CSV table of C-alpha atoms and ligand atoms in Angstrom, one decimal:
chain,number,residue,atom,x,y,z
A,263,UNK,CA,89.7,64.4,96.1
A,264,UNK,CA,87.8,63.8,99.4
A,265,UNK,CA,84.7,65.2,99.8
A,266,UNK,CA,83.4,62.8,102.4
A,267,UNK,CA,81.8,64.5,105.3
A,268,UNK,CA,82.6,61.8,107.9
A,269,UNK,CA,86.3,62.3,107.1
A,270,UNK,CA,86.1,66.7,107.4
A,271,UNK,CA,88.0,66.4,110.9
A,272,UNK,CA,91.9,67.8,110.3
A,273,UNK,CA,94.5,68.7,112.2
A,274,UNK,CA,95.5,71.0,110.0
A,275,UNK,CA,93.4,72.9,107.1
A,276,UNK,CA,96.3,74.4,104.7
A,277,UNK,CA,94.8,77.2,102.5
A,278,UNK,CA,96.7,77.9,99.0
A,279,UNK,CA,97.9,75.1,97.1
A,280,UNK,CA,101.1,77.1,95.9
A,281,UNK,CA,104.6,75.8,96.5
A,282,UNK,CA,104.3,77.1,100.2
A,283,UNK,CA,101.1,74.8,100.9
A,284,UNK,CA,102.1,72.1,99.1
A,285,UNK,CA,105.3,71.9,100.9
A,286,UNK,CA,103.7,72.1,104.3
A,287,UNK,CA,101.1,69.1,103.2
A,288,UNK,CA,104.2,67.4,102.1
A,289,UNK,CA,106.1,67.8,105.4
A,290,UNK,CA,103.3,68.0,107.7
A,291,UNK,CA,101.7,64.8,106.0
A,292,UNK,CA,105.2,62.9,106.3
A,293,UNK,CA,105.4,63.6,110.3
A,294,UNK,CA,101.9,61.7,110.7
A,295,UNK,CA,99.8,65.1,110.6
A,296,UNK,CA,95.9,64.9,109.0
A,297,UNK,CA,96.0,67.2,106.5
A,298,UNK,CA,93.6,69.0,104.1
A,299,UNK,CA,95.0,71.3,101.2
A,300,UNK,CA,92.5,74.0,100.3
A,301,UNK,CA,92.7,75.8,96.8
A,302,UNK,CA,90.4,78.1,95.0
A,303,UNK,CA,91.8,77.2,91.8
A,304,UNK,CA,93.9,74.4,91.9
A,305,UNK,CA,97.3,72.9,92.7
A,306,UNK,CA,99.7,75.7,91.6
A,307,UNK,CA,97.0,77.7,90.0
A,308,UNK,CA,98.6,81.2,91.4
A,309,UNK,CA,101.8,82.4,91.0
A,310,UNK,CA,103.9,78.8,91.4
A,311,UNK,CA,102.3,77.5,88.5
A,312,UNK,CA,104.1,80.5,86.8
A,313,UNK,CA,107.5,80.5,88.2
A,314,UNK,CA,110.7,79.5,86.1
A,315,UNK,CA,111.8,77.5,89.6
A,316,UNK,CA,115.1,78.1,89.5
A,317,UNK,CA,117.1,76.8,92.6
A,318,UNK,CA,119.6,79.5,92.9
A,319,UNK,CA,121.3,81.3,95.2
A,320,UNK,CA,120.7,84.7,96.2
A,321,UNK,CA,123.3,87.4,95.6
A,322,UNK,CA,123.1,89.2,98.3
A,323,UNK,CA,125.4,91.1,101.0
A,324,UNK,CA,126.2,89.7,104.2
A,325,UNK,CA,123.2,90.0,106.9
A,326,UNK,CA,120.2,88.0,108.0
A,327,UNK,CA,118.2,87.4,104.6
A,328,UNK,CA,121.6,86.2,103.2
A,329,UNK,CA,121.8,83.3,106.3
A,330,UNK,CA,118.8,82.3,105.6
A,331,UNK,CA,118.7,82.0,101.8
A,332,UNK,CA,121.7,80.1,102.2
A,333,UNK,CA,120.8,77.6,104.2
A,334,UNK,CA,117.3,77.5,102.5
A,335,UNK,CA,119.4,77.1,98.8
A,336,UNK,CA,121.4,74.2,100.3
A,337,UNK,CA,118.2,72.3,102.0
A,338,UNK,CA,116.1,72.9,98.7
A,339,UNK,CA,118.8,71.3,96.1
A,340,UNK,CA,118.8,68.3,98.9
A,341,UNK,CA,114.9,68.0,99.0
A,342,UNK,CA,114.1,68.6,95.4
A,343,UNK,CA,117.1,66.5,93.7
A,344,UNK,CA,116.3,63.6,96.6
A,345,UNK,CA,112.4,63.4,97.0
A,346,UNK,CA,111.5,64.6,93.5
A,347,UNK,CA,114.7,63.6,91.1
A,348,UNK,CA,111.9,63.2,88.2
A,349,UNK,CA,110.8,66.8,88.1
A,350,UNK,CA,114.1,68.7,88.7
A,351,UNK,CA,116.7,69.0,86.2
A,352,UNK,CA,120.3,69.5,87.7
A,353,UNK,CA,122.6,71.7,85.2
A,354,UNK,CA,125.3,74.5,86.2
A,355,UNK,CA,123.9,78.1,86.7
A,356,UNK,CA,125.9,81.3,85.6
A,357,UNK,CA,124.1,84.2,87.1
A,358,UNK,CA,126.0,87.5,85.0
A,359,UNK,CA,125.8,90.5,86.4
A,360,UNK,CA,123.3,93.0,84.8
A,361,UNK,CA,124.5,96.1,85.6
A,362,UNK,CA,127.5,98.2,87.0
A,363,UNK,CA,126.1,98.0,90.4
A,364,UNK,CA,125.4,94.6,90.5
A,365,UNK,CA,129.1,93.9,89.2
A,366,UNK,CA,130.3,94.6,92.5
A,367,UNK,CA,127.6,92.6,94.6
A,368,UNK,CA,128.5,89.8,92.3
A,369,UNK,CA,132.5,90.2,92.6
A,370,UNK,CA,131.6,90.2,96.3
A,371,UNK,CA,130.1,86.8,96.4
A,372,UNK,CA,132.1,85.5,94.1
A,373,UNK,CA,134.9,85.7,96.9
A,374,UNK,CA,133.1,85.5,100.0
A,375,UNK,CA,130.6,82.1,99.1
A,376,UNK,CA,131.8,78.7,99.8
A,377,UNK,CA,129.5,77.4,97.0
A,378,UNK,CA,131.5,75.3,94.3
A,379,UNK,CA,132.2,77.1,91.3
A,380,UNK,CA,133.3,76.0,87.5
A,381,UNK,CA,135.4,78.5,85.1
A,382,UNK,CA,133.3,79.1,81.9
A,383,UNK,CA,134.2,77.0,79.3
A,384,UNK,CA,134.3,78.0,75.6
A,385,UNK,CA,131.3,76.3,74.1
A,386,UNK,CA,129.6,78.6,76.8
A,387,UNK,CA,131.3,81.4,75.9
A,388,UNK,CA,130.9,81.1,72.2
A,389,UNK,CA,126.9,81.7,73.2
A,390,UNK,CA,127.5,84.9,75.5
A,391,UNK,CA,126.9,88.2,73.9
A,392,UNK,CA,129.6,90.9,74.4
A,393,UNK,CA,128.0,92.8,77.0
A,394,UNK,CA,127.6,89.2,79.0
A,395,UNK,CA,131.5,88.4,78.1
A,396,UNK,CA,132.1,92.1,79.9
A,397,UNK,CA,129.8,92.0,82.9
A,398,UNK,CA,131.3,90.4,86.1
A,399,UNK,CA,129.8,86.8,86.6
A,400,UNK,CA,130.0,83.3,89.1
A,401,UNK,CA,129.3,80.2,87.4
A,402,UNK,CA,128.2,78.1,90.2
A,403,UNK,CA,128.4,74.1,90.2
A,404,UNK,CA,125.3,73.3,90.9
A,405,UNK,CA,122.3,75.0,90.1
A,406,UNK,CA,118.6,73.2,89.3
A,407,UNK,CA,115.1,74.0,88.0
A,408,UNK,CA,112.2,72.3,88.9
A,409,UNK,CA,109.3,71.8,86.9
A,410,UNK,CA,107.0,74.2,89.1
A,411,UNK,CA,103.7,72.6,88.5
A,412,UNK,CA,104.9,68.7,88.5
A,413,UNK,CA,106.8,68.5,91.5
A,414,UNK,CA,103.5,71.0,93.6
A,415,UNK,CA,101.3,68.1,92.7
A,416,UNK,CA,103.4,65.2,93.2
A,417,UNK,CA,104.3,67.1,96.3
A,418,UNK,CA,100.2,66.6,97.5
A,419,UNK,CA,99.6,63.5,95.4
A,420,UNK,CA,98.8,61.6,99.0
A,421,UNK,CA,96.9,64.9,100.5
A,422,UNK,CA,92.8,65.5,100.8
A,423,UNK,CA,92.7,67.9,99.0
A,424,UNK,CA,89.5,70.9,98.4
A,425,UNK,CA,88.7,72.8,95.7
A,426,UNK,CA,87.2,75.9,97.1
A,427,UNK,CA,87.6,79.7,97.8
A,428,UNK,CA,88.1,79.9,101.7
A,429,UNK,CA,86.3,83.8,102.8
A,430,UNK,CA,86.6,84.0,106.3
A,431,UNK,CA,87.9,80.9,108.6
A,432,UNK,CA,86.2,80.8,111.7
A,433,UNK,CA,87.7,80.1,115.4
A,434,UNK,CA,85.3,78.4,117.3
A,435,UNK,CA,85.7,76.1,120.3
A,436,UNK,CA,89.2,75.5,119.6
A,437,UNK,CA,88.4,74.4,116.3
A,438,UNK,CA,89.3,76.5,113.2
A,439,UNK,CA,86.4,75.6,110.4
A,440,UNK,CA,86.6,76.2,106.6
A,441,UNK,CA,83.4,75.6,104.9
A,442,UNK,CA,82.5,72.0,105.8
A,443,UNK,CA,86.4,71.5,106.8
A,444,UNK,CA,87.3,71.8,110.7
A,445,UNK,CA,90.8,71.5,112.2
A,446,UNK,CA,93.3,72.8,115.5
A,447,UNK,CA,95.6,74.6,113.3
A,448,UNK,CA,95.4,76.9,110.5
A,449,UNK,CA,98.3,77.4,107.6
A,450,UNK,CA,97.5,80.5,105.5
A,451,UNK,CA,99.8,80.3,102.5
A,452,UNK,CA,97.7,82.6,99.9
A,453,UNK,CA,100.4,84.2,98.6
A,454,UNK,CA,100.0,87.6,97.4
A,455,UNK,CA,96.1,87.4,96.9
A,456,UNK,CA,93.3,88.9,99.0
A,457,UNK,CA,93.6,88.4,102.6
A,458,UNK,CA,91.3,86.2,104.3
A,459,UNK,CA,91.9,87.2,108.1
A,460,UNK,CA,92.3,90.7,109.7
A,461,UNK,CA,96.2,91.8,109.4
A,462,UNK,CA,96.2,94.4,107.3
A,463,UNK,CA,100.1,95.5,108.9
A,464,UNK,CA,101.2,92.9,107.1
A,465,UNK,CA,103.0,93.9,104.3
A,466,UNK,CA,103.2,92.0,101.7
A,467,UNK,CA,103.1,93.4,97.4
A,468,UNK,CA,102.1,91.0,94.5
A,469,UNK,CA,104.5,91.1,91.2
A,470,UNK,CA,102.9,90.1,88.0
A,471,UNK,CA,105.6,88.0,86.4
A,472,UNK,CA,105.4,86.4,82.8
A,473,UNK,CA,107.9,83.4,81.4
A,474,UNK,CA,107.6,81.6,78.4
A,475,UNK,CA,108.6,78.3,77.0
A,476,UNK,CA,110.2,78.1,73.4
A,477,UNK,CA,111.3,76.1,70.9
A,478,UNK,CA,115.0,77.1,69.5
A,479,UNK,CA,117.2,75.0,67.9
A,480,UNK,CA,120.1,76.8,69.9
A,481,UNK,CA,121.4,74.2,72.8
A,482,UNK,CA,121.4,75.9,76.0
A,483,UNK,CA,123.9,74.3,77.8
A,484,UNK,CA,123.5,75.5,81.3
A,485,UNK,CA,121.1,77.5,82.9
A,486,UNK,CA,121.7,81.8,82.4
A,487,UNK,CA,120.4,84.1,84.6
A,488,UNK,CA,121.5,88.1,83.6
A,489,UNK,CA,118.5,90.5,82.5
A,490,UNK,CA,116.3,87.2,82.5
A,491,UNK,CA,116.7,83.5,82.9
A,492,UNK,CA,117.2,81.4,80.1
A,493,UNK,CA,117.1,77.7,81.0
A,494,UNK,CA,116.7,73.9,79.8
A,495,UNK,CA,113.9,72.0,80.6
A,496,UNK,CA,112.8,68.4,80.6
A,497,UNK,CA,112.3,68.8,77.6
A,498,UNK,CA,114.8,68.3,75.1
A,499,UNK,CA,114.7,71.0,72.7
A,500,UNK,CA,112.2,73.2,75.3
A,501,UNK,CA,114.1,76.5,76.8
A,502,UNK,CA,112.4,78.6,79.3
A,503,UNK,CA,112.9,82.4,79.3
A,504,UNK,CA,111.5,84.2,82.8
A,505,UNK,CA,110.8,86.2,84.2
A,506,UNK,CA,110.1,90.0,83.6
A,507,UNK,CA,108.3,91.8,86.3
A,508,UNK,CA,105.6,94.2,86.0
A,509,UNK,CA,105.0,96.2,89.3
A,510,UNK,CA,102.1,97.9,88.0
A,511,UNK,CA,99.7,95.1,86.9
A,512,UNK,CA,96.9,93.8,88.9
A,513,UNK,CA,94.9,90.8,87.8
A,514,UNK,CA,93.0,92.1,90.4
A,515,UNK,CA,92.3,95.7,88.8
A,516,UNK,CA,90.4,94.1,86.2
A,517,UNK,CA,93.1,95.7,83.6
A,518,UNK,CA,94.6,94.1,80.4
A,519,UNK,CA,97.8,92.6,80.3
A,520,UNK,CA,98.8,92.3,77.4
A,521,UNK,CA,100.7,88.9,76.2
A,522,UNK,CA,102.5,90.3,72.8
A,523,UNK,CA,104.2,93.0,74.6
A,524,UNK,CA,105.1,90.6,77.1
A,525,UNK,CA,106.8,88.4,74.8
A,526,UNK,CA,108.5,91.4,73.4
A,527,UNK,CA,109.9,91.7,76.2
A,528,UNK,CA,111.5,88.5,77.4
A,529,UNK,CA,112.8,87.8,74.1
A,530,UNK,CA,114.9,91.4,73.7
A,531,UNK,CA,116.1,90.9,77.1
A,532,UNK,CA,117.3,87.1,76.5
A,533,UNK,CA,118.8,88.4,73.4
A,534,UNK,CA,121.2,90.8,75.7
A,535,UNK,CA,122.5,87.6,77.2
A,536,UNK,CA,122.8,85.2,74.2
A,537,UNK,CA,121.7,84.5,70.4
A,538,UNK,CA,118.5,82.3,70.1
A,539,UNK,CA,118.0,81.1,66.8
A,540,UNK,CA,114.5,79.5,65.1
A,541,UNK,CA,112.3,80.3,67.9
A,542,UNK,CA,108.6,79.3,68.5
A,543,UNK,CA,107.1,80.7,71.4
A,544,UNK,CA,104.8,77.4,73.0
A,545,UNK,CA,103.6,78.6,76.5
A,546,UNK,CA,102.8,81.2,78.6
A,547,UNK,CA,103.0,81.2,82.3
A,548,UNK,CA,101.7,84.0,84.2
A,549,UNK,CA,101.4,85.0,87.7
A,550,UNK,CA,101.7,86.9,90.8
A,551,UNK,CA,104.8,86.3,93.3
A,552,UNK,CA,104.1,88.6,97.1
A,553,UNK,CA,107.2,89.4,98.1
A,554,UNK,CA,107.6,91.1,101.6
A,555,UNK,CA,108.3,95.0,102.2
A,556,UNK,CA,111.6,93.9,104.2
A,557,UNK,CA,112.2,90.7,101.5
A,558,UNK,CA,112.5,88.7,104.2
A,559,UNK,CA,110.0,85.4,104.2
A,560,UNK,CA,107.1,85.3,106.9
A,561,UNK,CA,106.5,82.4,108.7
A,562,UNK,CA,104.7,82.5,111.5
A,563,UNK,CA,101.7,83.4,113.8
A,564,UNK,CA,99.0,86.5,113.2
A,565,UNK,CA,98.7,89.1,115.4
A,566,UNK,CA,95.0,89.7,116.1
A,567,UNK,CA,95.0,93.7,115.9
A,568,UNK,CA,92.4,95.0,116.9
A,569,UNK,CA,92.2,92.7,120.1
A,570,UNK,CA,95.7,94.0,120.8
A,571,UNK,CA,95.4,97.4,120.3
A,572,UNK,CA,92.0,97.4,122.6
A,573,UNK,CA,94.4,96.2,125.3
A,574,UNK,CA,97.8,98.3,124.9
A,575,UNK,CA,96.1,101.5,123.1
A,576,UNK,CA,99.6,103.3,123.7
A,577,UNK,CA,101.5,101.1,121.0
A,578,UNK,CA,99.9,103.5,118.3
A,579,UNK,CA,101.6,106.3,120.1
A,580,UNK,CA,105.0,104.3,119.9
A,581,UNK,CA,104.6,102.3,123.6
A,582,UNK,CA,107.0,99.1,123.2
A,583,UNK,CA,105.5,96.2,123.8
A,584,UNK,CA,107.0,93.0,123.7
A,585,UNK,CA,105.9,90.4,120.7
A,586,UNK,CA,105.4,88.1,123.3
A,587,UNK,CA,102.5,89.9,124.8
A,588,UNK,CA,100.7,90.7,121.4
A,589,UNK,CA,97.2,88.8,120.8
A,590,UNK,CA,97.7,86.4,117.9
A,591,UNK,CA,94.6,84.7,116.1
A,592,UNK,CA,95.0,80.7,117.7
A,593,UNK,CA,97.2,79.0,116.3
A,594,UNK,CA,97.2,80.2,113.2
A,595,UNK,CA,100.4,80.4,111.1
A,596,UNK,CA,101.2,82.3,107.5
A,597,UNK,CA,103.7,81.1,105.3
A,598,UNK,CA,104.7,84.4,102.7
A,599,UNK,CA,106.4,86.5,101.2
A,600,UNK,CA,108.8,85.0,99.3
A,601,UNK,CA,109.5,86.9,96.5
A,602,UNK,CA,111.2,85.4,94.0
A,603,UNK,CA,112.8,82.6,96.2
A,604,UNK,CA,109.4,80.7,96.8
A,605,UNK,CA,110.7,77.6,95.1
A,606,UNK,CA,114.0,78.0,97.3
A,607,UNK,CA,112.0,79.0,100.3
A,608,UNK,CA,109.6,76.6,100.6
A,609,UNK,CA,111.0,73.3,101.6
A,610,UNK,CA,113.0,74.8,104.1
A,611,UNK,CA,110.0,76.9,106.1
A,612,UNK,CA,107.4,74.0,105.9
A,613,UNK,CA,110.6,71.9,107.8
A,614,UNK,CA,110.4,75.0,110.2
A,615,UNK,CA,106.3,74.8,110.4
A,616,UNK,CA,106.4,70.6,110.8
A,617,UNK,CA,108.9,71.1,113.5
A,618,UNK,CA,106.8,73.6,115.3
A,619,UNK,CA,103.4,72.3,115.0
A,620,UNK,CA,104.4,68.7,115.6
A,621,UNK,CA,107.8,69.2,118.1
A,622,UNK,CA,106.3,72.3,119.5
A,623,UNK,CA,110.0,73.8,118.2
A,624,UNK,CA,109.5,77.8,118.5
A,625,UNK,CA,109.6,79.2,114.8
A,626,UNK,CA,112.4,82.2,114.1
A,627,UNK,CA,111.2,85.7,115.6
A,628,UNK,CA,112.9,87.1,112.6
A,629,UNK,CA,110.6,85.8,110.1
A,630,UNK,CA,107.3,86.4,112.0
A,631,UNK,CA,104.6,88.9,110.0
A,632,UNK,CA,104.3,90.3,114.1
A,633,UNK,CA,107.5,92.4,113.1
A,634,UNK,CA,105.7,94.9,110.7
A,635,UNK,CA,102.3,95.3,113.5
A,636,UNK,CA,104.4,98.1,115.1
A,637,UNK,CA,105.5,100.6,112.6
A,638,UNK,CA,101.4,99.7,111.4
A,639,UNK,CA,100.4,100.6,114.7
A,640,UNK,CA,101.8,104.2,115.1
A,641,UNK,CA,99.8,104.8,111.7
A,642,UNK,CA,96.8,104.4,113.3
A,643,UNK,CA,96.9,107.3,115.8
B,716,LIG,C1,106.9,84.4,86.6
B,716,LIG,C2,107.5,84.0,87.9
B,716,LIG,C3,108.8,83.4,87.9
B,716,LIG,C4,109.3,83.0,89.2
B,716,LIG,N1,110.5,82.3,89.2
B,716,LIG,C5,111.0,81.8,90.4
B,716,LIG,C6,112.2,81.0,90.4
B,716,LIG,O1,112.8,80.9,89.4
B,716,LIG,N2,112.5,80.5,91.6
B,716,LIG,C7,111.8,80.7,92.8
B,716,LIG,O2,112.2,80.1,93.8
B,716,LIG,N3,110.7,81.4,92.7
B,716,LIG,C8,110.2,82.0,91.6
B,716,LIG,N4,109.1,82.7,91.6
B,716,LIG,C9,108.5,83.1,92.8
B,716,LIG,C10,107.6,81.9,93.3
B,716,LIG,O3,106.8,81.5,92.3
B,716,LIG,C11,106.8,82.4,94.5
B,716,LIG,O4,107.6,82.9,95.5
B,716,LIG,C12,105.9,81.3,95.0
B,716,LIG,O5,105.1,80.8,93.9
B,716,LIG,C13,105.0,81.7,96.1
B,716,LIG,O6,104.3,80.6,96.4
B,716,LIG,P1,103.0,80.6,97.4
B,716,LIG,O7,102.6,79.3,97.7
B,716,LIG,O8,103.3,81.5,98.6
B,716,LIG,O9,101.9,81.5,96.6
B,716,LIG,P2,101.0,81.0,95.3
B,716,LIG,O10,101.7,80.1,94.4
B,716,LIG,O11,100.5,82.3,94.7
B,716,LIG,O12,99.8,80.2,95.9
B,716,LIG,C14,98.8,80.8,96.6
B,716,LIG,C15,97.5,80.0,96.4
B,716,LIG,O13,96.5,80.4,97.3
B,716,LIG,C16,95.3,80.2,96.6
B,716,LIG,N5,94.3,81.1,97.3
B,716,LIG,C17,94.4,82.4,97.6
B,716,LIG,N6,93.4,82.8,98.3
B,716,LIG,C18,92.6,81.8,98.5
B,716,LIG,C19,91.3,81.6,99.1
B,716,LIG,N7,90.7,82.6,99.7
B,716,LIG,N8,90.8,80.3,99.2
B,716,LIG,C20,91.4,79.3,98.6
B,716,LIG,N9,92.6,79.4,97.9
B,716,LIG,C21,93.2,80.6,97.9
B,716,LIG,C22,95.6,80.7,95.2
B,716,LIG,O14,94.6,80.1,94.3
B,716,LIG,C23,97.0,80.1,95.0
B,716,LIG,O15,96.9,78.9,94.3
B,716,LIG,C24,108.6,83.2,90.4
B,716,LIG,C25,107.3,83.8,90.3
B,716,LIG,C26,106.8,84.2,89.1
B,716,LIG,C27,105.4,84.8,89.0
């Protein structure tokens, strides 16, 4: 850590030190940037310290969030399996499908995907259940899992980085400031907690998810993903089980969640995919994942709204403006809304933010947070 005053002057302050910051340091740092990574908690203290990390595909029809999860899922098994060999373990990935409907999205794929795949063999199929032997399935090549919280600090083990809870960035003179922190450009990557600048239109939700790490003296022999994922780790012996989603809990609601009932739950969905035998549960992982209303990513500038609604008052009685013409806070770019991809995401959209911050590259319209200000708008008359 650098708490030096003399040294406060960035070009870029990152806030978040989730897989969405940490990338950015990473790719920012490696084009020359001066970086400082800002984290209330920690390095992957928030919800990709709890993710399983898978590096899989996503099964989904044709259309944009399918182009860009592709080529996202093809960049990420590059980056990870190049850059961070020690922290990602490569194994084959069967993704079964977990009910009727999803049966035909996966016999879909299946056909359509030029990803490599591999017929199940019989040691596998000796594990499967009956309802996984009967559900429709694609047993891709190549699938990986990272270790979440290894390869976030490796990936900001050259970084400054600040432990501290950023409330309100200010933009003076050109300069954004942080605290005691001062830089051009601002990365907000806070995931799904509080927001820190005006924009409530965009719309992001947080998912509490819950995984666990167990001991079982059954070999998993590739990674599974049906009602849950059930993986190998780096550790010999060690088989993670994530994630079940719980889209009523809040940490932020000050309820209970309640850990037993959580482990309940993994394990009698694992046990609809496969037999786990001896098991001894060693670690929770908990957390919150924001996922966008469209489940498309964001990545890109804010718009400033109450600046822009001041100027075109109409747009909240449906006027079209252009995007172009919106205010935006300075440069000032979020990184979000990821869902359950983040891992996937990540090393893909902090290439997109290096190459517009440092090669002035425009970033895609698509995934710009500016796309949900209208609809907001209208809501406001
Ligand atoms: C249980 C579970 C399993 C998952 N499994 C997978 C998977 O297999 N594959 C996959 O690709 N994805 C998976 N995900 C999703 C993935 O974890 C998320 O998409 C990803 O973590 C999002 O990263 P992030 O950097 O945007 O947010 P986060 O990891 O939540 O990071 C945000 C950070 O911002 C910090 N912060 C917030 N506000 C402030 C502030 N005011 N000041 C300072 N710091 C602040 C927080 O402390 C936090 O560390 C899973 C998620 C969960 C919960």
């Amino acid at each position: 850590m650098d708490n030096n005053a003399d040294t406060n002057i960035y070009d870029v302050l990152i806030i978040g030190a989730g897989i969405n910051g940490c990338c950015s340091a990473y790719a920012l740092h490696n084009a020359g940037v001066k970086v400082a990574l800002i984290d209330q908690t920690g390095i992957a203290a928030g919800g990709s310290g709890a993710a399983g990390a898978f590096i899989s595909p996503k099964i989904s029809k044709s259309g944009e969030l399918k182009e860009i999860m592709e080529v996202a899922h093809t960049y990420a098994l590059d980056f990870y399996t190049t850059n961070f060999a020690q922290y990602t373990l490569t194994k084959p990935l069967l993704h079964i499908a977990n009910d009727p409907k999803e049966n035909e999205k996966v016999k879909l794929f299946k056909s359509k995907t030029t990803l490599e795949q591999l017929s199940v063999d019989e040691t596998i199929q000796t594990l499967l259940s009956d309802e996984a032997l009967k559900s429709e399935a694609i047993f891709f090549a190549n699938g990986a899992v990272v270790d979440a919280q290894g390869v976030c600090k490796a990936l900001v083990s050259e970084i400054d980085f600040f432990c501290l809870k950023a409330d309100s960035p200010i933009w003076q003179e050109g300069t954004w400031r942080v605290g005691k922190l001062f830089a051009k450009h601002l990365v907000l990557a806070i995931g799904a907690y509080p927001k820190i600048i005006p924009s409530e239109y965009v719309g992001l939700r947080g998912i509490w998810g819950h995984r666990i790490d167990i001991e079982t003296s059954t070999i998993v022999p590739c990674i599974l993903h049906h009602h849950v994922s059930i993986s190998p780790t780096m550790q010999t012996g060690v088989v993670a089980i994530g994630a079940t989603h719980d889209v009523h809990y809040s940490p932020f609601s000050g309820e209970h969640y309640d850990v037993k009932q959580g482990h309940q739950a993994l394990l009698e969905k694992a046990s609809k995919t496969l037999k786990l035998n001896n098991i001894k549960i060693l670690k929770d992982y908990m957390g919150l994942r924001s996922g966008s209303n469209d489940y498309l990513p964001m990545l890109g500038a804010l718009v400033d709204a109450n600046s822009t609604l001041n100027l075109y008052p109409l747009i909240r009685h449906g006027q079209h403006i252009h995007p172009k013409d919106y205010h935006f806070y300075p440069n000032c770019t979020m990184i979000n809304g990821s869902g359950g991809y983040g891992f996937v995401l990540a090393p893909y959209l902090a290439k997109c933010l290096k190459e517009h911050i440092v090669d002035h590259k425009p970033l895609d319209e698509i995934l710009s947070p500016s796309r949900f200000f209208p609809r907001w708008a209208k809501r406001q008359s």
